[in-house]
């Protein structure tokens, strides 16, 4: 079993090559187009978070395995949240965020806002339409008069840019 470092460009290329197949795979699992799109993006982000990978002889298989695990977690979460509804205890208190945790979160938010602000206009607009307005790829493409493939590419570009800015690397 070999462990090698994998470049973000390799992951982006791998993701773009298998994007439609991953979404179709996830759609069969979770039965929701929007959830399938979001889980495919999460699959990509999980791979971006890895410094190195084992089993690099089958990277597409690794990609699909990650997607499968995310779909299982998604289904379990929805089964649990649907099955468990209980009344809240009136005496239940919410723990306050510690000052150091708040400072870290504040810095991360600031870096994310800077990363989003530094994106090219169309890329930023697409990211905000997807993540804030929760539009589908098709809705974004229709609204902006571009192809869904362009929407996908711009989202990957935006997420990669934000990822680099949040972890402090240059691309």
mmCIF file with all atom_site columns, C-alpha atoms in Angstrom:
data_model
loop_
_atom_site.group_PDB
_atom_site.id
_atom_site.type_symbol
_atom_site.label_atom_id
_atom_site.label_alt_id
_atom_site.label_comp_id
_atom_site.label_asym_id
_atom_site.label_entity_id
_atom_site.label_seq_id
_atom_site.pdbx_PDB_ins_code
_atom_site.Cartn_x
_atom_site.Cartn_y
_atom_site.Cartn_z
_atom_site.occupancy
_atom_site.B_iso_or_equiv
_atom_site.pdbx_formal_charge
_atom_site.auth_seq_id
_atom_site.auth_comp_id
_atom_site.auth_asym_id
_atom_site.auth_atom_id
_atom_site.pdbx_PDB_model_num
ATOM 1   C CA . UNK A 1 1   ? 0.000   0.000  0.000   1.00 0.00 ? 1   UNK A CA 1
ATOM 2   C CA . UNK A 1 2   ? 1.652   3.180  -1.150  1.00 0.00 ? 2   UNK A CA 1
ATOM 3   C CA . UNK A 1 3   ? 0.985   6.628  0.221   1.00 0.00 ? 3   UNK A CA 1
ATOM 4   C CA . UNK A 1 4   ? 1.537   9.555  -2.125  1.00 0.00 ? 4   UNK A CA 1
ATOM 5   C CA . UNK A 1 5   ? 0.811   13.243 -2.049  1.00 0.00 ? 5   UNK A CA 1
ATOM 6   C CA . UNK A 1 6   ? -1.877  14.270 -4.490  1.00 0.00 ? 6   UNK A CA 1
ATOM 7   C CA . UNK A 1 7   ? -2.067  17.730 -5.989  1.00 0.00 ? 7   UNK A CA 1
ATOM 8   C CA . UNK A 1 8   ? -5.228  19.814 -5.876  1.00 0.00 ? 8   UNK A CA 1
ATOM 9   C CA . UNK A 1 9   ? -5.136  20.083 -9.681  1.00 0.00 ? 9   UNK A CA 1
ATOM 10  C CA . UNK A 1 10  ? -5.264  16.284 -9.914  1.00 0.00 ? 10  UNK A CA 1
ATOM 11  C CA . UNK A 1 11  ? -8.273  16.207 -7.609  1.00 0.00 ? 11  UNK A CA 1
ATOM 12  C CA . UNK A 1 12  ? -10.015 18.960 -9.595  1.00 0.00 ? 12  UNK A CA 1
ATOM 13  C CA . UNK A 1 13  ? -9.391  17.088 -12.851 1.00 0.00 ? 13  UNK A CA 1
ATOM 14  C CA . UNK A 1 14  ? -10.548 13.817 -11.298 1.00 0.00 ? 14  UNK A CA 1
ATOM 15  C CA . UNK A 1 15  ? -13.661 15.504 -9.971  1.00 0.00 ? 15  UNK A CA 1
ATOM 16  C CA . UNK A 1 16  ? -14.541 17.196 -13.270 1.00 0.00 ? 16  UNK A CA 1
ATOM 17  C CA . UNK A 1 17  ? -13.995 13.959 -15.165 1.00 0.00 ? 17  UNK A CA 1
ATOM 18  C CA . UNK A 1 18  ? -16.305 11.977 -12.886 1.00 0.00 ? 18  UNK A CA 1
ATOM 19  C CA . UNK A 1 19  ? -18.698 14.740 -11.730 1.00 0.00 ? 19  UNK A CA 1
ATOM 20  C CA . UNK A 1 20  ? -21.759 13.578 -13.672 1.00 0.00 ? 20  UNK A CA 1
ATOM 21  C CA . UNK A 1 21  ? -21.229 9.934  -12.761 1.00 0.00 ? 21  UNK A CA 1
ATOM 22  C CA . UNK A 1 22  ? -20.816 10.851 -9.084  1.00 0.00 ? 22  UNK A CA 1
ATOM 23  C CA . UNK A 1 23  ? -24.010 12.934 -9.104  1.00 0.00 ? 23  UNK A CA 1
ATOM 24  C CA . UNK A 1 24  ? -25.927 10.113 -10.852 1.00 0.00 ? 24  UNK A CA 1
ATOM 25  C CA . UNK A 1 25  ? -24.530 7.608  -8.335  1.00 0.00 ? 25  UNK A CA 1
ATOM 26  C CA . UNK A 1 26  ? -25.525 9.816  -5.399  1.00 0.00 ? 26  UNK A CA 1
ATOM 27  C CA . UNK A 1 27  ? -28.949 10.531 -6.891  1.00 0.00 ? 27  UNK A CA 1
ATOM 28  C CA . UNK A 1 28  ? -29.689 6.806  -6.976  1.00 0.00 ? 28  UNK A CA 1
ATOM 29  C CA . UNK A 1 29  ? -28.667 6.601  -3.306  1.00 0.00 ? 29  UNK A CA 1
ATOM 30  C CA . UNK A 1 30  ? -30.333 9.691  -1.788  1.00 0.00 ? 30  UNK A CA 1
ATOM 31  C CA . UNK A 1 31  ? -33.217 10.223 -4.258  1.00 0.00 ? 31  UNK A CA 1
ATOM 32  C CA . UNK A 1 32  ? -32.847 14.025 -4.152  1.00 0.00 ? 32  UNK A CA 1
ATOM 33  C CA . UNK A 1 33  ? -31.148 16.004 -6.966  1.00 0.00 ? 33  UNK A CA 1
ATOM 34  C CA . UNK A 1 34  ? -30.100 18.909 -4.745  1.00 0.00 ? 34  UNK A CA 1
ATOM 35  C CA . UNK A 1 35  ? -28.716 16.616 -2.052  1.00 0.00 ? 35  UNK A CA 1
ATOM 36  C CA . UNK A 1 36  ? -26.837 14.640 -4.713  1.00 0.00 ? 36  UNK A CA 1
ATOM 37  C CA . UNK A 1 37  ? -25.259 17.863 -6.035  1.00 0.00 ? 37  UNK A CA 1
ATOM 38  C CA . UNK A 1 38  ? -24.321 18.994 -2.533  1.00 0.00 ? 38  UNK A CA 1
ATOM 39  C CA . UNK A 1 39  ? -22.884 15.606 -1.583  1.00 0.00 ? 39  UNK A CA 1
ATOM 40  C CA . UNK A 1 40  ? -20.801 15.569 -4.770  1.00 0.00 ? 40  UNK A CA 1
ATOM 41  C CA . UNK A 1 41  ? -19.347 18.934 -3.765  1.00 0.00 ? 41  UNK A CA 1
ATOM 42  C CA . UNK A 1 42  ? -18.710 17.577 -0.268  1.00 0.00 ? 42  UNK A CA 1
ATOM 43  C CA . UNK A 1 43  ? -16.942 14.580 -1.811  1.00 0.00 ? 43  UNK A CA 1
ATOM 44  C CA . UNK A 1 44  ? -14.625 16.996 -3.606  1.00 0.00 ? 44  UNK A CA 1
ATOM 45  C CA . UNK A 1 45  ? -13.996 19.009 -0.440  1.00 0.00 ? 45  UNK A CA 1
ATOM 46  C CA . UNK A 1 46  ? -13.170 15.840 1.519   1.00 0.00 ? 46  UNK A CA 1
ATOM 47  C CA . UNK A 1 47  ? -10.539 14.911 -1.057  1.00 0.00 ? 47  UNK A CA 1
ATOM 48  C CA . UNK A 1 48  ? -9.139  18.448 -1.003  1.00 0.00 ? 48  UNK A CA 1
ATOM 49  C CA . UNK A 1 49  ? -8.666  18.106 2.748   1.00 0.00 ? 49  UNK A CA 1
ATOM 50  C CA . UNK A 1 50  ? -6.392  15.095 2.335   1.00 0.00 ? 50  UNK A CA 1
ATOM 51  C CA . UNK A 1 51  ? -2.641  15.710 2.298   1.00 0.00 ? 51  UNK A CA 1
ATOM 52  C CA . UNK A 1 52  ? -1.944  12.279 0.876   1.00 0.00 ? 52  UNK A CA 1
ATOM 53  C CA . UNK A 1 53  ? -3.889  9.262  -0.257  1.00 0.00 ? 53  UNK A CA 1
ATOM 54  C CA . UNK A 1 54  ? -3.411  5.534  -0.146  1.00 0.00 ? 54  UNK A CA 1
ATOM 55  C CA . UNK A 1 55  ? -4.758  3.229  -2.848  1.00 0.00 ? 55  UNK A CA 1
ATOM 56  C CA . UNK A 1 56  ? -3.803  5.750  -5.532  1.00 0.00 ? 56  UNK A CA 1
ATOM 57  C CA . UNK A 1 57  ? -3.931  3.043  -8.183  1.00 0.00 ? 57  UNK A CA 1
ATOM 58  C CA . UNK A 1 58  ? -7.728  3.532  -8.261  1.00 0.00 ? 58  UNK A CA 1
ATOM 59  C CA . UNK A 1 59  ? -8.466  7.203  -7.591  1.00 0.00 ? 59  UNK A CA 1
ATOM 60  C CA . UNK A 1 60  ? -11.914 7.078  -9.252  1.00 0.00 ? 60  UNK A CA 1
ATOM 61  C CA . UNK A 1 61  ? -12.804 4.184  -6.963  1.00 0.00 ? 61  UNK A CA 1
ATOM 62  C CA . UNK A 1 62  ? -11.629 6.221  -3.978  1.00 0.00 ? 62  UNK A CA 1
ATOM 63  C CA . UNK A 1 63  ? -13.785 9.130  -5.169  1.00 0.00 ? 63  UNK A CA 1
ATOM 64  C CA . UNK A 1 64  ? -16.866 6.907  -5.457  1.00 0.00 ? 64  UNK A CA 1
ATOM 65  C CA . UNK A 1 65  ? -16.189 5.273  -2.086  1.00 0.00 ? 65  UNK A CA 1
ATOM 66  C CA . UNK A 1 66  ? -16.024 8.711  -0.449  1.00 0.00 ? 66  UNK A CA 1
ATOM 67  C CA . UNK A 1 67  ? -19.310 9.659  -2.142  1.00 0.00 ? 67  UNK A CA 1
ATOM 68  C CA . UNK A 1 68  ? -20.900 6.412  -0.998  1.00 0.00 ? 68  UNK A CA 1
ATOM 69  C CA . UNK A 1 69  ? -19.887 6.996  2.619   1.00 0.00 ? 69  UNK A CA 1
ATOM 70  C CA . UNK A 1 70  ? -21.269 10.536 2.493   1.00 0.00 ? 70  UNK A CA 1
ATOM 71  C CA . UNK A 1 71  ? -24.567 9.248  1.086   1.00 0.00 ? 71  UNK A CA 1
ATOM 72  C CA . UNK A 1 72  ? -24.814 6.685  3.909   1.00 0.00 ? 72  UNK A CA 1
ATOM 73  C CA . UNK A 1 73  ? -24.196 9.410  6.495   1.00 0.00 ? 73  UNK A CA 1
ATOM 74  C CA . UNK A 1 74  ? -26.799 11.623 4.783   1.00 0.00 ? 74  UNK A CA 1
ATOM 75  C CA . UNK A 1 75  ? -29.424 8.855  4.795   1.00 0.00 ? 75  UNK A CA 1
ATOM 76  C CA . UNK A 1 76  ? -28.717 7.926  8.416   1.00 0.00 ? 76  UNK A CA 1
ATOM 77  C CA . UNK A 1 77  ? -28.984 11.550 9.499   1.00 0.00 ? 77  UNK A CA 1
ATOM 78  C CA . UNK A 1 78  ? -32.346 11.973 7.791   1.00 0.00 ? 78  UNK A CA 1
ATOM 79  C CA . UNK A 1 79  ? -33.651 8.711  9.203   1.00 0.00 ? 79  UNK A CA 1
ATOM 80  C CA . UNK A 1 80  ? -32.634 9.705  12.715  1.00 0.00 ? 80  UNK A CA 1
ATOM 81  C CA . UNK A 1 81  ? -33.949 13.259 12.479  1.00 0.00 ? 81  UNK A CA 1
ATOM 82  C CA . UNK A 1 82  ? -37.271 11.990 11.105  1.00 0.00 ? 82  UNK A CA 1
ATOM 83  C CA . UNK A 1 83  ? -37.633 9.273  13.738  1.00 0.00 ? 83  UNK A CA 1
ATOM 84  C CA . UNK A 1 84  ? -36.667 11.319 16.773  1.00 0.00 ? 84  UNK A CA 1
ATOM 85  C CA . UNK A 1 85  ? -38.833 14.252 17.668  1.00 0.00 ? 85  UNK A CA 1
ATOM 86  C CA . UNK A 1 86  ? -38.953 15.097 21.310  1.00 0.00 ? 86  UNK A CA 1
ATOM 87  C CA . UNK A 1 87  ? -39.878 18.126 23.303  1.00 0.00 ? 87  UNK A CA 1
ATOM 88  C CA . UNK A 1 88  ? -37.123 20.401 24.506  1.00 0.00 ? 88  UNK A CA 1
ATOM 89  C CA . UNK A 1 89  ? -36.454 20.604 28.210  1.00 0.00 ? 89  UNK A CA 1
ATOM 90  C CA . UNK A 1 90  ? -37.229 24.135 29.449  1.00 0.00 ? 90  UNK A CA 1
ATOM 91  C CA . UNK A 1 91  ? -34.202 24.022 31.729  1.00 0.00 ? 91  UNK A CA 1
ATOM 92  C CA . UNK A 1 92  ? -31.822 23.074 28.934  1.00 0.00 ? 92  UNK A CA 1
ATOM 93  C CA . UNK A 1 93  ? -29.161 25.744 28.650  1.00 0.00 ? 93  UNK A CA 1
ATOM 94  C CA . UNK A 1 94  ? -27.045 26.530 25.653  1.00 0.00 ? 94  UNK A CA 1
ATOM 95  C CA . UNK A 1 95  ? -23.312 26.572 26.450  1.00 0.00 ? 95  UNK A CA 1
ATOM 96  C CA . UNK A 1 96  ? -21.629 29.818 25.530  1.00 0.00 ? 96  UNK A CA 1
ATOM 97  C CA . UNK A 1 97  ? -18.850 29.850 22.998  1.00 0.00 ? 97  UNK A CA 1
ATOM 98  C CA . UNK A 1 98  ? -15.466 30.288 24.612  1.00 0.00 ? 98  UNK A CA 1
ATOM 99  C CA . UNK A 1 99  ? -13.621 33.499 23.665  1.00 0.00 ? 99  UNK A CA 1
ATOM 100 C CA . UNK A 1 100 ? -10.760 31.662 21.931  1.00 0.00 ? 100 UNK A CA 1
ATOM 101 C CA . UNK A 1 101 ? -13.242 29.606 19.889  1.00 0.00 ? 101 UNK A CA 1
ATOM 102 C CA . UNK A 1 102 ? -15.079 32.771 18.940  1.00 0.00 ? 102 UNK A CA 1
ATOM 103 C CA . UNK A 1 103 ? -11.815 34.449 17.879  1.00 0.00 ? 103 UNK A CA 1
ATOM 104 C CA . UNK A 1 104 ? -10.846 31.472 15.686  1.00 0.00 ? 104 UNK A CA 1
ATOM 105 C CA . UNK A 1 105 ? -14.297 31.348 14.118  1.00 0.00 ? 105 UNK A CA 1
ATOM 106 C CA . UNK A 1 106 ? -14.239 35.089 13.537  1.00 0.00 ? 106 UNK A CA 1
ATOM 107 C CA . UNK A 1 107 ? -10.860 34.862 11.777  1.00 0.00 ? 107 UNK A CA 1
ATOM 108 C CA . UNK A 1 108 ? -12.070 31.986 9.611   1.00 0.00 ? 108 UNK A CA 1
ATOM 109 C CA . UNK A 1 109 ? -15.190 33.919 8.660   1.00 0.00 ? 109 UNK A CA 1
ATOM 110 C CA . UNK A 1 110 ? -13.117 36.969 7.777   1.00 0.00 ? 110 UNK A CA 1
ATOM 111 C CA . UNK A 1 111 ? -10.786 34.882 5.587   1.00 0.00 ? 111 UNK A CA 1
ATOM 112 C CA . UNK A 1 112 ? -13.761 33.258 3.874   1.00 0.00 ? 112 UNK A CA 1
ATOM 113 C CA . UNK A 1 113 ? -15.374 36.631 3.186   1.00 0.00 ? 113 UNK A CA 1
ATOM 114 C CA . UNK A 1 114 ? -12.079 37.919 1.774   1.00 0.00 ? 114 UNK A CA 1
ATOM 115 C CA . UNK A 1 115 ? -11.749 34.809 -0.380  1.00 0.00 ? 115 UNK A CA 1
ATOM 116 C CA . UNK A 1 116 ? -15.269 35.225 -1.747  1.00 0.00 ? 116 UNK A CA 1
ATOM 117 C CA . UNK A 1 117 ? -14.724 38.948 -2.350  1.00 0.00 ? 117 UNK A CA 1
ATOM 118 C CA . UNK A 1 118 ? -11.516 38.231 -4.280  1.00 0.00 ? 118 UNK A CA 1
ATOM 119 C CA . UNK A 1 119 ? -13.245 35.846 -6.722  1.00 0.00 ? 119 UNK A CA 1
ATOM 120 C CA . UNK A 1 120 ? -13.948 37.011 -10.269 1.00 0.00 ? 120 UNK A CA 1
ATOM 121 C CA . UNK A 1 121 ? -17.452 38.503 -10.471 1.00 0.00 ? 121 UNK A CA 1
ATOM 122 C CA . UNK A 1 122 ? -19.178 35.649 -12.344 1.00 0.00 ? 122 UNK A CA 1
ATOM 123 C CA . UNK A 1 123 ? -17.507 33.004 -10.191 1.00 0.00 ? 123 UNK A CA 1
ATOM 124 C CA . UNK A 1 124 ? -18.562 34.820 -6.999  1.00 0.00 ? 124 UNK A CA 1
ATOM 125 C CA . UNK A 1 125 ? -22.103 35.303 -8.303  1.00 0.00 ? 125 UNK A CA 1
ATOM 126 C CA . UNK A 1 126 ? -22.461 31.592 -9.113  1.00 0.00 ? 126 UNK A CA 1
ATOM 127 C CA . UNK A 1 127 ? -21.085 30.578 -5.696  1.00 0.00 ? 127 UNK A CA 1
ATOM 128 C CA . UNK A 1 128 ? -23.530 32.867 -3.893  1.00 0.00 ? 128 UNK A CA 1
ATOM 129 C CA . UNK A 1 129 ? -26.497 31.756 -6.007  1.00 0.00 ? 129 UNK A CA 1
ATOM 130 C CA . UNK A 1 130 ? -25.730 28.123 -5.169  1.00 0.00 ? 130 UNK A CA 1
ATOM 131 C CA . UNK A 1 131 ? -24.722 28.364 -1.523  1.00 0.00 ? 131 UNK A CA 1
ATOM 132 C CA . UNK A 1 132 ? -26.792 31.332 -0.300  1.00 0.00 ? 132 UNK A CA 1
ATOM 133 C CA . UNK A 1 133 ? -29.840 31.349 -2.601  1.00 0.00 ? 133 UNK A CA 1
ATOM 134 C CA . UNK A 1 134 ? -29.703 27.528 -2.871  1.00 0.00 ? 134 UNK A CA 1
ATOM 135 C CA . UNK A 1 135 ? -30.459 27.527 -6.592  1.00 0.00 ? 135 UNK A CA 1
ATOM 136 C CA . UNK A 1 136 ? -29.867 24.352 -8.593  1.00 0.00 ? 136 UNK A CA 1
ATOM 137 C CA . UNK A 1 137 ? -27.236 24.195 -11.312 1.00 0.00 ? 137 UNK A CA 1
ATOM 138 C CA . UNK A 1 138 ? -29.986 24.371 -13.932 1.00 0.00 ? 138 UNK A CA 1
ATOM 139 C CA . UNK A 1 139 ? -31.571 27.421 -12.289 1.00 0.00 ? 139 UNK A CA 1
ATOM 140 C CA . UNK A 1 140 ? -28.228 29.228 -12.119 1.00 0.00 ? 140 UNK A CA 1
ATOM 141 C CA . UNK A 1 141 ? -27.434 28.367 -15.739 1.00 0.00 ? 141 UNK A CA 1
ATOM 142 C CA . UNK A 1 142 ? -30.847 29.634 -16.854 1.00 0.00 ? 142 UNK A CA 1
ATOM 143 C CA . UNK A 1 143 ? -30.602 32.813 -14.799 1.00 0.00 ? 143 UNK A CA 1
ATOM 144 C CA . UNK A 1 144 ? -27.115 33.679 -16.097 1.00 0.00 ? 144 UNK A CA 1
ATOM 145 C CA . UNK A 1 145 ? -27.558 32.357 -19.646 1.00 0.00 ? 145 UNK A CA 1
ATOM 146 C CA . UNK A 1 146 ? -24.654 29.918 -19.386 1.00 0.00 ? 146 UNK A CA 1
ATOM 147 C CA . UNK A 1 147 ? -24.322 26.133 -19.517 1.00 0.00 ? 147 UNK A CA 1
ATOM 148 C CA . UNK A 1 148 ? -24.636 23.905 -16.459 1.00 0.00 ? 148 UNK A CA 1
ATOM 149 C CA . UNK A 1 149 ? -21.095 22.703 -17.184 1.00 0.00 ? 149 UNK A CA 1
ATOM 150 C CA . UNK A 1 150 ? -19.867 26.307 -16.841 1.00 0.00 ? 150 UNK A CA 1
ATOM 151 C CA . UNK A 1 151 ? -21.750 26.578 -13.553 1.00 0.00 ? 151 UNK A CA 1
ATOM 152 C CA . UNK A 1 152 ? -20.027 23.396 -12.328 1.00 0.00 ? 152 UNK A CA 1
ATOM 153 C CA . UNK A 1 153 ? -16.585 24.569 -13.418 1.00 0.00 ? 153 UNK A CA 1
ATOM 154 C CA . UNK A 1 154 ? -17.033 27.985 -11.815 1.00 0.00 ? 154 UNK A CA 1
ATOM 155 C CA . UNK A 1 155 ? -18.210 26.390 -8.555  1.00 0.00 ? 155 UNK A CA 1
ATOM 156 C CA . UNK A 1 156 ? -15.192 24.105 -8.471  1.00 0.00 ? 156 UNK A CA 1
ATOM 157 C CA . UNK A 1 157 ? -12.945 27.083 -9.198  1.00 0.00 ? 157 UNK A CA 1
ATOM 158 C CA . UNK A 1 158 ? -14.623 29.112 -6.425  1.00 0.00 ? 158 UNK A CA 1
ATOM 159 C CA . UNK A 1 159 ? -14.407 26.316 -3.869  1.00 0.00 ? 159 UNK A CA 1
ATOM 160 C CA . UNK A 1 160 ? -10.787 25.591 -4.713  1.00 0.00 ? 160 UNK A CA 1
ATOM 161 C CA . UNK A 1 161 ? -9.954  29.289 -4.377  1.00 0.00 ? 161 UNK A CA 1
ATOM 162 C CA . UNK A 1 162 ? -11.753 29.553 -1.027  1.00 0.00 ? 162 UNK A CA 1
ATOM 163 C CA . UNK A 1 163 ? -10.097 26.363 0.195   1.00 0.00 ? 163 UNK A CA 1
ATOM 164 C CA . UNK A 1 164 ? -6.650  27.730 -0.661  1.00 0.00 ? 164 UNK A CA 1
ATOM 165 C CA . UNK A 1 165 ? -7.426  31.024 1.044   1.00 0.00 ? 165 UNK A CA 1
ATOM 166 C CA . UNK A 1 166 ? -8.711  29.320 4.191   1.00 0.00 ? 166 UNK A CA 1
ATOM 167 C CA . UNK A 1 167 ? -5.721  27.028 4.570   1.00 0.00 ? 167 UNK A CA 1
ATOM 168 C CA . UNK A 1 168 ? -3.341  29.835 3.681   1.00 0.00 ? 168 UNK A CA 1
ATOM 169 C CA . UNK A 1 169 ? -1.785  28.489 0.481   1.00 0.00 ? 169 UNK A CA 1
ATOM 170 C CA . UNK A 1 170 ? -1.324  30.275 -2.781  1.00 0.00 ? 170 UNK A CA 1
ATOM 171 C CA . UNK A 1 171 ? -2.499  28.879 -6.087  1.00 0.00 ? 171 UNK A CA 1
#
